Amino acid sequence: MNLLHQIQQKFRAALADLVPDVEPYVAMIKSTQDAKHGDYQANCAMALAKALGKKPRDIAQELVNRLDCGDLLDKPEIAGPGFINLRLQPTWLAKAVRAIATDERLGVSLQIARTYVIDYSSPNVAKPLHVGHLRSTIIGDALTRLLRFLGHTVITDNHLGDWGTQFGILLYGYKNLLDKDAYAKDPVRELSRIYIEVRHRMGTDDEDDAKTPIADACRAETAKLHHGDLENNRLWQEFMPHCLAEIHDVYAKLGILTFDHEHGESFYNPLLPGVVDSLLAKNIAEPGEGGAIIIRFTKDNVALVRKRDGAFTYTTSDLATIQYRLEHFKPHALLYVVDFRQSQHFANLFEAGKRWGVAGVEMTHISFGSVLNRDGRPISTRKGDGTELIDLINKAIELGLQRYEESYVDRKAQGHDVPDLTTDVKRDIAETVGIGAIKYADLSQNRTSDYKFDYDKMLATEGNTATYMQYAYARNRSIFRKAELDPATLRADPPSVSLDTPFERALALQLLKLEESLLSAVAEYQPSAITAYLWDLAKTYSGFFQNCPVLKAESDALKQSRLLLCDLTARVLQKCLDLLGIKTVERM
Ligand code: ARG
């Protein structure tokens, strides 16, 4: 159910023979922030007046006269210079909300299906996951859930960095610093220990640029790996399952969907010479200095596709990846959820792709900002400042439990419907709260902004947090327990809905805006559109709940109607959280 689309449809008809292209004017209909201006407002009269050389208010009046409101809209009002304020008819709203209350999809229609390939998480393996991997993983996971819910085919691919310098580091470490017993006992721990140790001895932040003898030795190991050295390739085969196991443990803990594919950079290695040949044959690439091969975008912007020493690059590998994905998945869109620092890389990559013949396929870099520590500095990815991702997650879980237990005693004393605190219940709640908090804090940011990783803020029980939404859900569910009513029974034979108070009306309207909010989240690949919707929903629900008695409503009919609104609210809360990859519990 898309209210906006229905209203736009009416305007399309009204605008039809006034202008050749109605779409820009149709796009000027927006949902309002303030109920004073109606539920929606059309701002097109001003622009239209200009185009037609008439007075805005006259045009507004003409549009209103032409508009067939049907049973959807009350008679529109014209305000100010020519704003058209639109209000949905209460009977229409009541019927519509009743209809979505019994719909499994909550009124969200399936969209015309597209095929997306989404590349996210994509860590460089062989080093422990750090906080920098959090955003891509969480945002990509949420977008996948959202697109799938809307009916699209989504192929997820974890484009592991499994072929780079970091393996040279491991190979060098393995050959020179290995503690054999430790490796036999816990290979992952020992590999990450030697990784850290070698990095430390290399002595600079950037492993590609380090100029020390150890750095040279590590690069030599990488080169041997790439050139097919048997020993190094055998070791690579041996290390990979351990590296993957570590990453998969973190995904499992975070509740990330299983990837359809994990074709890392190594997977594309055999294709790279062919890519460069093809680029050369099509005059897209050209010889550069010292035997290198480059693609030139502007005078100063050049991408290497083959280095002087013959090594291929990240760009070559990503071009091979594009070719493979187009061939195997026939997608409408290729999405990359990757840090903003790689913007130039992706701009170049997409341009190179187009020159290479990629046409009619959307290619989007879904970029995001950094995670900052409480002082507002980017959290360093070097070891030693406690930023291993798994540690952050575990700490959030521990704090989640602590906060929960603190409030538990009070809430129990106040007679709230709280579960008995068995070990199982505790673990379930701690993980739901802790992990939900991390995800929500991330997803509720405009993704291009940096944000501070702050446990106090993310675990707050008031405000726009997962914890608040999870409590709102559980509290809502407790109404049904108190009423000893199974919500499914209510849905099976839904009561008619009454929206006589402004609180009920506002709640119904907000519930009916679900599809609109999901579509705007997709349009910008912006999960924060969903959290913004959730926050509005939570506020509207709280207004309703404080002003409209449910179990003590004046009549049974009103009680049933309000129960249906409660149930729908709970389901919408749960669905939105689910689309963000966040769990709920029935009681907390
Ligand atoms: N492994 C890369 C890194 O950690 C990210 C890969 C993103 N995906 C891609 N197709 N380039 O920086």
Coordinates of C-alpha atoms and ligand atoms in Angstrom, one line a residue:
M1 CA 0.0 0.0 0.0
N2 CA 1.6 3.2 -1.1
L3 CA -0.3 6.2 -0.1
L4 CA 2.0 8.6 -1.9
H5 CA 1.6 6.6 -5.2
Q6 CA -2.2 6.7 -4.9
I7 CA -2.2 10.5 -4.4
Q8 CA 0.3 10.9 -7.2
Q9 CA -1.9 8.9 -9.5
K10 CA -4.8 11.3 -8.9
F11 CA -2.5 14.3 -9.7
R12 CA -1.2 12.7 -12.8
A13 CA -4.8 12.6 -14.1
A14 CA -5.5 16.2 -13.0
L15 CA -2.3 17.5 -14.6
A16 CA -2.6 15.5 -17.8
D17 CA -3.4 18.0 -20.5
L18 CA -1.9 21.0 -18.7
V19 CA 1.7 20.2 -19.5
P20 CA 3.5 17.8 -21.8
D21 CA 5.5 16.1 -19.0
V22 CA 3.6 15.8 -15.7
E23 CA 6.3 13.8 -13.8
P24 CA 8.4 16.6 -12.4
Y25 CA 5.2 18.1 -10.9
V26 CA 3.9 14.8 -9.6
A27 CA 7.3 14.5 -7.9
M28 CA 6.5 17.7 -5.9
I29 CA 4.0 15.9 -3.7
K30 CA 5.4 15.2 -0.3
S31 CA 4.4 13.9 3.0
T32 CA 4.1 16.7 5.6
Q33 CA 6.0 17.1 8.9
D34 CA 3.2 19.0 10.5
A35 CA -0.4 17.7 10.5
K36 CA -1.5 21.4 10.2
H37 CA -0.6 21.2 6.6
G38 CA -2.5 18.0 6.0
D39 CA -1.1 14.5 5.5
Y40 CA 0.5 15.3 2.2
Q41 CA 1.2 18.5 0.4
A42 CA 1.5 19.3 -3.3
N43 CA 3.9 22.1 -4.0
C44 CA 3.6 22.0 -7.8
A45 CA 1.3 24.9 -8.4
M46 CA 4.1 27.5 -8.0
A47 CA 6.3 25.8 -10.6
L48 CA 3.4 25.2 -12.9
A49 CA 2.3 28.8 -12.7
K50 CA 5.7 29.9 -13.8
A51 CA 5.7 27.5 -16.7
L52 CA 2.2 28.5 -17.8
G53 CA 2.5 32.2 -17.0
K54 CA -0.4 32.2 -14.6
K55 CA -1.0 33.0 -10.9
P56 CA 0.0 30.2 -8.6
R57 CA -3.2 30.3 -6.5
D58 CA -5.3 30.2 -9.7
I59 CA -3.4 27.1 -10.9
A60 CA -3.8 25.6 -7.5
Q61 CA -7.5 26.2 -7.7
E62 CA -7.7 24.7 -11.1
L63 CA -5.8 21.6 -10.0
V64 CA -8.1 21.2 -7.0
N65 CA -11.1 21.5 -9.3
R66 CA -9.7 18.9 -11.6
L67 CA -8.7 16.5 -8.9
D68 CA -10.9 13.5 -8.5
C69 CA -10.6 12.9 -4.8
G70 CA -12.8 9.8 -4.8
D71 CA -13.0 8.3 -1.3
L72 CA -9.3 8.8 -0.8
L73 CA -9.0 12.5 0.0
D74 CA -11.0 15.2 1.7
K75 CA -11.6 18.3 -0.3
P76 CA -8.0 19.9 -0.5
E77 CA -7.2 23.3 1.0
I78 CA -5.1 25.9 -0.7
A79 CA -2.7 27.6 1.6
G80 CA -0.2 30.5 1.3
P81 CA 1.1 31.2 -2.2
G82 CA -0.5 28.0 -3.6
F83 CA 0.3 25.0 -1.5
I84 CA -2.3 22.3 -1.8
N85 CA -2.9 20.6 1.5
L86 CA -4.1 17.0 1.2
R87 CA -5.9 15.0 3.9
L88 CA -6.8 11.4 3.6
Q89 CA -10.4 10.6 4.4
P90 CA -10.9 9.0 7.8
T91 CA -13.1 6.1 6.5
W92 CA -10.6 5.4 3.8
L93 CA -7.7 5.4 6.3
A94 CA -9.6 3.1 8.7
K95 CA -10.3 0.6 5.9
A96 CA -6.8 0.7 4.6
V97 CA -5.2 0.1 8.0
R98 CA -7.5 -2.7 8.7
A99 CA -6.5 -4.3 5.4
I100 CA -2.8 -4.2 6.1
A101 CA -3.3 -5.4 9.7
T102 CA -4.3 -8.8 8.3
D103 CA -1.7 -8.8 5.5
E104 CA 1.4 -10.9 6.0
R105 CA 3.4 -8.3 4.1
L106 CA 2.0 -5.5 6.1
G107 CA 0.7 -3.9 3.0
V108 CA 4.1 -3.7 1.3
S109 CA 3.7 -4.7 -2.3
L110 CA 6.3 -6.7 -4.2
Q111 CA 8.2 -4.4 -6.6
I112 CA 9.2 -5.2 -10.2
A113 CA 12.0 -7.6 -9.6
R114 CA 15.5 -6.6 -10.4
T115 CA 18.7 -8.7 -9.9
Y116 CA 21.3 -7.1 -7.7
V117 CA 24.8 -8.4 -7.0
I118 CA 25.9 -6.9 -3.7
D119 CA 29.6 -6.9 -2.6
Y120 CA 29.9 -6.2 1.1
S121 CA 32.0 -7.0 4.2
S122 CA 34.8 -8.2 1.9
P123 CA 37.6 -8.0 4.5
N124 CA 41.2 -8.6 3.8
V125 CA 41.6 -12.0 5.5
A126 CA 44.6 -13.2 7.5
K127 CA 44.2 -10.4 9.9
P128 CA 41.6 -10.2 12.7
L129 CA 38.4 -8.3 11.7
H130 CA 38.5 -4.8 13.1
V131 CA 35.9 -2.1 13.6
G132 CA 36.4 -0.9 10.1
H133 CA 34.7 -4.1 8.8
L134 CA 31.7 -3.4 10.9
R135 CA 29.9 -0.9 8.7
S136 CA 30.2 -2.6 5.3
T137 CA 29.0 -5.9 6.9
I138 CA 26.0 -4.4 8.7
I139 CA 24.9 -2.0 6.0
G140 CA 25.3 -4.7 3.3
D141 CA 23.3 -7.2 5.3
A142 CA 20.5 -4.7 5.9
L143 CA 20.3 -3.7 2.3
T144 CA 20.2 -7.3 1.3
R145 CA 17.3 -8.1 3.6
L146 CA 15.4 -5.0 2.5
L147 CA 15.8 -5.7 -1.3
R148 CA 14.8 -9.3 -0.8
F149 CA 11.8 -8.3 1.1
L150 CA 10.7 -6.0 -1.7
G151 CA 10.9 -8.9 -4.1
H152 CA 14.3 -8.5 -5.7
T153 CA 16.8 -11.2 -6.4
V154 CA 19.9 -10.4 -4.5
I155 CA 23.2 -12.3 -4.9
T156 CA 25.5 -11.6 -2.1
D157 CA 29.3 -11.9 -2.6
N158 CA 31.9 -11.5 0.0
H159 CA 34.8 -10.3 -2.1
L160 CA 37.6 -11.4 0.3
G161 CA 41.0 -9.8 0.1
D162 CA 42.6 -13.2 0.1
W163 CA 45.5 -12.6 -2.3
G164 CA 47.3 -9.5 -1.1
T165 CA 50.3 -8.4 0.9
Q166 CA 48.8 -9.7 4.1
F167 CA 49.5 -13.3 2.9
G168 CA 53.2 -12.4 2.4
I169 CA 53.2 -11.3 6.0
L170 CA 51.7 -14.5 7.2
L171 CA 54.1 -16.6 5.0
Y172 CA 57.1 -14.7 6.2
G173 CA 55.8 -15.1 9.8
Y174 CA 55.1 -18.8 9.4
K175 CA 58.6 -19.4 8.1
N176 CA 60.4 -17.3 10.7
L177 CA 58.4 -16.9 13.8
L178 CA 56.0 -19.8 14.2
D179 CA 55.4 -21.4 17.5
K180 CA 54.6 -24.9 16.2
D181 CA 52.8 -26.1 19.3
A182 CA 50.6 -23.1 19.5
Y183 CA 49.8 -23.4 15.8
A184 CA 48.8 -27.1 16.3
K185 CA 46.5 -26.2 19.2
D186 CA 44.8 -23.1 17.9
P187 CA 45.9 -22.1 14.3
V188 CA 43.8 -19.0 14.1
R189 CA 45.2 -17.5 17.3
E190 CA 48.8 -18.3 16.3
L191 CA 48.3 -17.0 12.8
S192 CA 46.9 -13.8 14.1
R193 CA 49.8 -13.6 16.6
I194 CA 52.4 -13.9 13.9
Y195 CA 50.6 -11.5 11.7
I196 CA 50.6 -8.9 14.4
E197 CA 54.2 -9.7 15.3
V198 CA 55.5 -9.3 11.7
R199 CA 53.4 -6.1 11.2
H200 CA 55.0 -4.7 14.4
R201 CA 58.5 -5.6 13.1
M202 CA 57.8 -4.1 9.7
G203 CA 57.5 -0.8 11.5
T204 CA 55.0 1.4 9.5
D205 CA 51.3 1.8 9.2
D206 CA 51.1 1.0 5.5
E207 CA 52.1 -2.5 4.7
D208 CA 52.4 -1.7 1.0
D209 CA 54.7 1.2 1.5
A210 CA 57.0 -0.1 4.3
K211 CA 60.6 0.2 3.3
T212 CA 62.2 -2.1 5.9
P213 CA 64.0 -5.4 5.0
I214 CA 61.3 -7.4 6.6
A215 CA 58.7 -5.6 4.5
D216 CA 60.8 -6.5 1.4
A217 CA 60.9 -10.1 2.5
C218 CA 57.2 -10.2 3.0
R219 CA 56.6 -8.7 -0.5
A220 CA 58.9 -11.3 -1.9
E221 CA 56.7 -14.0 -0.3
T222 CA 53.6 -12.5 -1.9
A223 CA 55.2 -12.4 -5.3
K224 CA 56.2 -16.1 -4.9
L225 CA 52.6 -16.9 -4.0
H226 CA 51.4 -15.1 -7.1
H227 CA 53.9 -16.7 -9.4
G228 CA 52.8 -20.2 -8.4
D229 CA 55.5 -21.1 -5.9
L230 CA 54.4 -24.6 -4.7
E231 CA 55.3 -24.2 -1.0
N232 CA 53.6 -20.8 -0.7
N233 CA 50.5 -22.0 -2.5
R234 CA 50.3 -25.0 -0.3
L235 CA 50.5 -22.8 2.8
W236 CA 47.9 -20.5 1.4
Q237 CA 45.6 -23.5 1.0
E238 CA 46.4 -24.4 4.6
F239 CA 45.8 -21.0 6.0
M240 CA 42.6 -20.1 4.2
P241 CA 40.2 -22.4 6.1
H242 CA 41.5 -21.0 9.4
C243 CA 41.1 -17.4 8.3
L244 CA 37.6 -18.1 7.0
A245 CA 36.6 -19.9 10.2
E246 CA 37.5 -16.8 12.2
I247 CA 35.6 -14.5 10.0
H248 CA 32.6 -16.8 9.9
D249 CA 32.5 -16.9 13.7
V250 CA 32.1 -13.2 13.8
Y251 CA 29.4 -13.2 11.2
A252 CA 27.5 -15.9 13.2
K253 CA 27.8 -13.9 16.3
L254 CA 26.5 -10.8 14.5
G255 CA 23.7 -12.8 12.9
I256 CA 24.7 -11.9 9.4
L257 CA 23.0 -13.7 6.5
T258 CA 25.1 -16.4 4.9
F259 CA 26.8 -15.2 1.7
D260 CA 25.8 -16.8 -1.6
H261 CA 29.4 -16.5 -2.7
E262 CA 32.7 -15.8 -1.2
H263 CA 34.8 -15.4 -4.3
G264 CA 37.8 -13.6 -3.1
E265 CA 40.5 -11.9 -5.1
S266 CA 42.3 -15.2 -5.5
F267 CA 39.3 -16.6 -7.4
Y268 CA 39.9 -14.0 -10.2
N269 CA 43.6 -14.5 -10.4
P270 CA 43.5 -16.8 -13.5
L271 CA 41.4 -14.2 -15.4
L272 CA 43.7 -11.2 -14.9
P273 CA 46.1 -11.7 -17.9
G274 CA 43.0 -11.9 -20.2
V275 CA 41.5 -8.8 -18.8
V276 CA 44.7 -6.8 -19.5
D277 CA 44.9 -8.2 -23.0
S278 CA 41.3 -7.3 -23.7
L279 CA 41.8 -3.8 -22.3
L280 CA 44.9 -3.4 -24.6
A281 CA 43.1 -4.8 -27.6
K282 CA 40.3 -2.3 -27.2
N283 CA 42.7 0.6 -26.7
I284 CA 41.3 1.2 -23.2
A285 CA 44.6 0.5 -21.6
E286 CA 48.0 1.7 -22.8
P287 CA 51.7 1.2 -21.9
G288 CA 52.9 3.5 -19.2
E289 CA 56.3 4.0 -17.7
G290 CA 58.8 1.2 -17.4
G291 CA 56.5 -1.4 -19.0
A292 CA 53.5 -0.8 -16.7
I293 CA 50.0 -0.9 -18.2
I294 CA 47.7 1.9 -17.3
I295 CA 44.2 3.2 -18.0
R296 CA 44.2 7.0 -18.3
F297 CA 41.1 8.9 -17.1
T298 CA 42.5 12.4 -17.0
K299 CA 46.0 13.9 -17.2
D300 CA 46.6 13.2 -13.5
N301 CA 44.2 10.4 -12.9
V302 CA 45.6 7.1 -14.0
A303 CA 44.9 3.5 -12.8
L304 CA 47.5 0.8 -13.0
V305 CA 46.3 -2.5 -14.3
R306 CA 49.7 -4.1 -14.5
K307 CA 52.7 -3.0 -12.5
R308 CA 56.3 -2.7 -13.9
D309 CA 57.1 -6.0 -12.2
G310 CA 54.2 -7.7 -13.9
A311 CA 51.9 -7.8 -10.9
F312 CA 48.3 -7.1 -11.4
T313 CA 46.4 -4.7 -9.3
Y314 CA 43.2 -4.2 -7.3
T315 CA 41.7 -2.5 -10.4
T316 CA 42.5 -5.4 -12.6
S317 CA 41.0 -7.8 -10.2
D318 CA 37.8 -5.7 -9.8
L319 CA 37.5 -5.5 -13.6
A320 CA 37.7 -9.3 -13.8
T321 CA 35.1 -9.4 -11.1
I322 CA 32.7 -7.2 -13.0
Q323 CA 33.1 -9.4 -16.1
Y324 CA 32.5 -12.5 -14.1
R325 CA 29.4 -11.2 -12.3
L326 CA 27.8 -9.9 -15.5
E327 CA 28.4 -13.2 -17.2
H328 CA 27.2 -15.4 -14.4
F329 CA 24.5 -13.4 -12.7
K330 CA 23.1 -11.2 -15.5
P331 CA 22.4 -8.5 -12.9
H332 CA 20.6 -5.1 -13.3
A333 CA 22.8 -3.6 -10.7
L334 CA 26.3 -4.1 -9.1
L335 CA 26.5 -2.7 -5.6
Y336 CA 29.6 -2.2 -3.6
V337 CA 29.4 -1.4 0.1
V338 CA 32.8 0.0 0.7
D339 CA 34.5 2.7 2.8
F340 CA 34.5 6.3 1.4
R341 CA 38.3 6.1 1.1
Q342 CA 37.8 4.0 -2.0
S343 CA 35.6 6.5 -3.8
Q344 CA 38.3 7.3 -6.4
H345 CA 38.9 3.6 -7.0
F346 CA 35.2 3.0 -7.7
A347 CA 34.8 6.1 -9.8
N348 CA 37.7 4.9 -12.0
L349 CA 36.5 1.3 -12.0
F350 CA 33.0 2.2 -13.2
E351 CA 34.4 4.5 -15.9
A352 CA 36.8 1.8 -17.0
G353 CA 33.9 -0.7 -17.0
K354 CA 31.8 1.6 -19.2
R355 CA 34.7 2.0 -21.7
W356 CA 35.1 -1.7 -21.6
G357 CA 31.5 -2.1 -22.7
V358 CA 29.4 -2.4 -19.6
A359 CA 26.1 -0.9 -20.5
G360 CA 22.6 -0.8 -19.1
V361 CA 23.8 -2.0 -15.7
E362 CA 23.7 0.2 -12.6
M363 CA 27.1 0.3 -10.8
T364 CA 26.9 2.0 -7.4
H365 CA 29.5 2.6 -4.7
I366 CA 27.5 2.6 -1.5
S367 CA 30.1 4.6 0.5
F368 CA 30.2 5.1 4.2
G369 CA 32.1 7.2 6.8
S370 CA 34.4 6.1 9.6
V371 CA 33.7 4.8 13.1
L372 CA 35.2 7.2 15.6
N373 CA 36.2 6.7 19.2
R374 CA 34.6 8.7 22.0
D375 CA 37.2 11.5 21.4
G376 CA 36.0 11.8 17.8
R377 CA 39.2 10.2 16.3
P378 CA 39.0 7.4 13.8
I379 CA 39.4 4.1 15.7
S380 CA 42.9 2.9 14.8
T381 CA 42.9 -0.4 13.1
R382 CA 46.3 -1.3 14.6
K383 CA 46.3 -3.9 17.2
G384 CA 46.7 -2.9 20.8
D385 CA 43.8 -0.5 21.3
G386 CA 41.1 -3.1 21.8
T387 CA 39.4 -2.7 18.5
E388 CA 39.3 -6.2 17.4
L389 CA 35.7 -6.5 16.2
I390 CA 34.9 -9.6 18.3
D391 CA 36.0 -7.7 21.5
L392 CA 33.7 -4.8 20.7
I393 CA 30.8 -7.2 20.1
N394 CA 31.5 -9.1 23.3
K395 CA 31.7 -6.0 25.3
A396 CA 28.3 -4.7 23.9
I397 CA 26.8 -8.0 24.9
E398 CA 28.2 -7.9 28.4
L399 CA 27.1 -4.3 28.9
G400 CA 23.7 -5.1 27.4
L401 CA 23.2 -7.7 30.0
Q402 CA 24.4 -5.4 32.8
R403 CA 22.0 -2.6 31.8
Y404 CA 19.2 -5.1 31.5
E405 CA 19.8 -6.6 34.9
E406 CA 19.9 -3.2 36.5
S407 CA 16.5 -2.2 35.2
Y408 CA 15.1 -5.6 35.7
V409 CA 14.7 -5.4 39.5
D410 CA 12.9 -2.0 39.3
R411 CA 10.6 -3.2 36.6
K412 CA 9.8 -6.4 38.3
A413 CA 9.1 -4.5 41.5
Q414 CA 6.7 -2.2 39.5
G415 CA 4.8 -5.3 38.4
H416 CA 5.9 -5.3 34.8
D417 CA 5.6 -8.4 32.8
V418 CA 9.2 -9.6 32.9
P419 CA 10.6 -13.1 32.3
D420 CA 12.3 -15.2 34.9
L421 CA 16.0 -14.7 34.6
T422 CA 17.3 -18.1 33.7
T423 CA 20.7 -18.5 32.1
D424 CA 19.0 -19.0 28.7
V425 CA 16.9 -16.0 29.0
K426 CA 19.8 -13.9 30.1
R427 CA 22.0 -15.0 27.2
D428 CA 19.2 -14.4 24.7
I429 CA 18.4 -10.9 26.0
A430 CA 22.1 -10.0 26.3
E431 CA 22.8 -10.9 22.7
T432 CA 19.6 -9.4 21.3
V433 CA 20.2 -6.1 23.2
G434 CA 24.0 -5.9 22.7
I435 CA 24.2 -6.8 19.0
G436 CA 21.0 -4.8 18.2
A437 CA 22.6 -1.8 19.9
I438 CA 25.7 -1.9 17.7
K439 CA 23.7 -2.4 14.5
Y440 CA 21.1 0.2 15.2
A441 CA 23.7 2.8 16.2
D442 CA 25.4 2.3 12.9
L443 CA 22.4 2.0 10.6
S444 CA 20.7 5.0 12.1
Q445 CA 23.5 7.3 10.9
N446 CA 23.4 8.9 7.6
R447 CA 25.8 6.3 6.1
T448 CA 28.1 8.9 4.6
S449 CA 28.7 10.5 8.0
D450 CA 31.3 9.4 10.6
Y451 CA 29.9 8.4 13.9
K452 CA 31.1 7.8 17.4
F453 CA 31.2 4.3 18.8
D454 CA 29.7 5.0 22.2
Y455 CA 28.2 2.2 24.3
D456 CA 26.3 4.5 26.6
K457 CA 24.5 6.1 23.7
M458 CA 23.8 3.0 21.8
L459 CA 22.5 1.1 24.8
A460 CA 20.3 3.9 26.0
T461 CA 16.8 2.8 26.9
E462 CA 15.3 6.1 25.7
G463 CA 15.7 7.7 22.3
N464 CA 16.3 6.4 18.9
T465 CA 18.1 3.1 19.8
A466 CA 17.5 -0.6 19.3
T467 CA 17.0 -1.0 23.0
Y468 CA 14.1 1.4 23.0
M469 CA 12.5 -0.3 20.0
Q470 CA 13.0 -3.7 21.5
Y471 CA 11.3 -2.6 24.7
A472 CA 8.5 -1.0 22.8
Y473 CA 8.0 -4.3 21.0
A474 CA 8.0 -6.4 24.1
R475 CA 5.8 -4.0 26.1
N476 CA 3.3 -4.1 23.2
R477 CA 3.3 -7.8 23.2
S478 CA 2.6 -7.9 26.9
I479 CA -0.7 -6.2 26.4
F480 CA -1.9 -9.3 24.6
R481 CA -0.6 -11.5 27.3
K482 CA -2.5 -9.5 29.9
A483 CA -5.6 -9.7 27.7
E484 CA -5.0 -13.4 27.3
L485 CA -5.6 -12.9 23.6
D486 CA -3.6 -14.4 20.7
P487 CA -3.1 -11.7 18.2
A488 CA -3.5 -14.2 15.4
T489 CA -7.1 -14.7 16.5
L490 CA -7.7 -11.0 16.3
R491 CA -6.3 -10.9 12.8
A492 CA -8.3 -13.9 11.6
D493 CA -11.5 -12.0 12.2
P494 CA -10.4 -8.3 12.3
P495 CA -12.6 -5.8 14.0
S496 CA -13.4 -2.6 12.2
V497 CA -11.1 0.2 13.0
S498 CA -12.1 3.5 14.6
L499 CA -9.8 6.5 14.2
D500 CA -11.8 9.1 16.2
T501 CA -8.9 10.6 18.2
P502 CA -6.0 12.4 16.5
F503 CA -3.7 9.8 18.1
E504 CA -5.3 6.8 16.5
R505 CA -5.4 8.6 13.2
A506 CA -1.8 9.6 13.4
L507 CA -0.8 6.0 14.2
A508 CA -2.8 4.6 11.4
L509 CA -1.3 7.0 8.9
Q510 CA 2.3 6.2 10.1
L511 CA 1.6 2.5 9.8
L512 CA 0.4 3.0 6.3
K513 CA 3.6 4.8 5.4
L514 CA 5.7 1.7 5.8
E515 CA 6.1 1.0 2.1
E516 CA 6.9 4.6 1.4
S517 CA 9.7 4.5 3.9
L518 CA 11.2 1.2 2.6
L519 CA 11.2 2.5 -0.9
S520 CA 13.0 5.7 0.1
A521 CA 15.5 3.6 2.0
V522 CA 16.2 1.7 -1.3
A523 CA 16.2 4.7 -3.5
E524 CA 19.2 6.1 -1.6
Y525 CA 20.6 2.8 -0.3
Q526 CA 20.1 4.4 3.1
P527 CA 19.1 2.2 6.0
S528 CA 18.7 5.3 8.2
A529 CA 15.4 5.9 6.3
I530 CA 14.1 2.9 8.1
T531 CA 15.3 3.9 11.5
A532 CA 13.9 7.4 11.0
Y533 CA 10.6 5.7 10.2
L534 CA 10.9 3.6 13.3
W535 CA 11.6 6.5 15.5
D536 CA 8.5 8.4 14.1
L537 CA 6.4 5.2 14.6
A538 CA 7.7 4.8 18.2
K539 CA 6.7 8.4 19.0
T540 CA 3.3 8.1 17.4
Y541 CA 2.7 4.9 19.1
S542 CA 3.7 6.3 22.5
G543 CA 1.2 9.3 21.9
F544 CA -1.5 6.8 21.1
F545 CA -0.7 4.6 24.1
Q546 CA -0.6 7.4 26.6
N547 CA -3.9 8.9 25.4
C548 CA -6.0 6.0 24.3
P549 CA -6.7 3.3 26.9
V550 CA -6.6 -0.1 25.2
L551 CA -7.7 -2.8 27.7
K552 CA -9.8 -0.2 29.5
A553 CA -11.3 1.4 26.4
E554 CA -14.9 2.7 26.7
S555 CA -16.4 -0.1 24.7
D556 CA -15.4 -3.5 23.6
A557 CA -15.5 -2.5 19.9
L558 CA -13.1 0.3 20.6
K559 CA -10.9 -2.1 22.6
Q560 CA -10.8 -4.5 19.7
S561 CA -9.9 -1.7 17.3
R562 CA -7.1 -0.4 19.5
L563 CA -5.8 -3.9 20.0
L564 CA -5.6 -4.3 16.2
L565 CA -3.6 -1.1 16.0
C566 CA -1.3 -2.4 18.7
D567 CA -0.7 -5.6 17.0
L568 CA 0.0 -4.0 13.7
T569 CA 2.4 -1.6 15.4
A570 CA 4.3 -4.6 17.0
R571 CA 4.5 -6.4 13.7
V572 CA 5.8 -3.3 11.8
L573 CA 8.3 -2.7 14.6
Q574 CA 9.5 -6.2 14.4
K575 CA 9.6 -6.3 10.6
C576 CA 11.6 -3.1 10.4
L577 CA 14.1 -4.3 13.0
D578 CA 14.3 -7.6 11.1
L579 CA 15.1 -5.8 7.9
L580 CA 18.0 -4.1 9.8
G581 CA 19.2 -7.5 11.0
I582 CA 18.0 -6.8 14.5
K583 CA 16.2 -9.3 16.7
T584 CA 13.4 -8.9 19.1
V585 CA 12.3 -10.9 22.1
E586 CA 8.7 -11.4 23.2
R587 CA 9.3 -10.5 26.8
M588 CA 12.2 -8.6 28.4
Ligands
ARG1 N1 39.1 -6.1 0.5 C1 38.9 -4.7 0.3 C2 39.4 -3.9 1.5 O1 39.3 -4.4 2.6 C3 37.5 -4.3 0.0 C4 36.9 -5.0 -1.2 C5 35.7 -4.3 -1.7 N2 35.1 -4.9 -2.8 C6 35.6 -4.8 -4.1 N3 35.1 -5.5 -5.0 N4 36.7 -4.0 -4.3 O2 39.8 -2.8 1.4

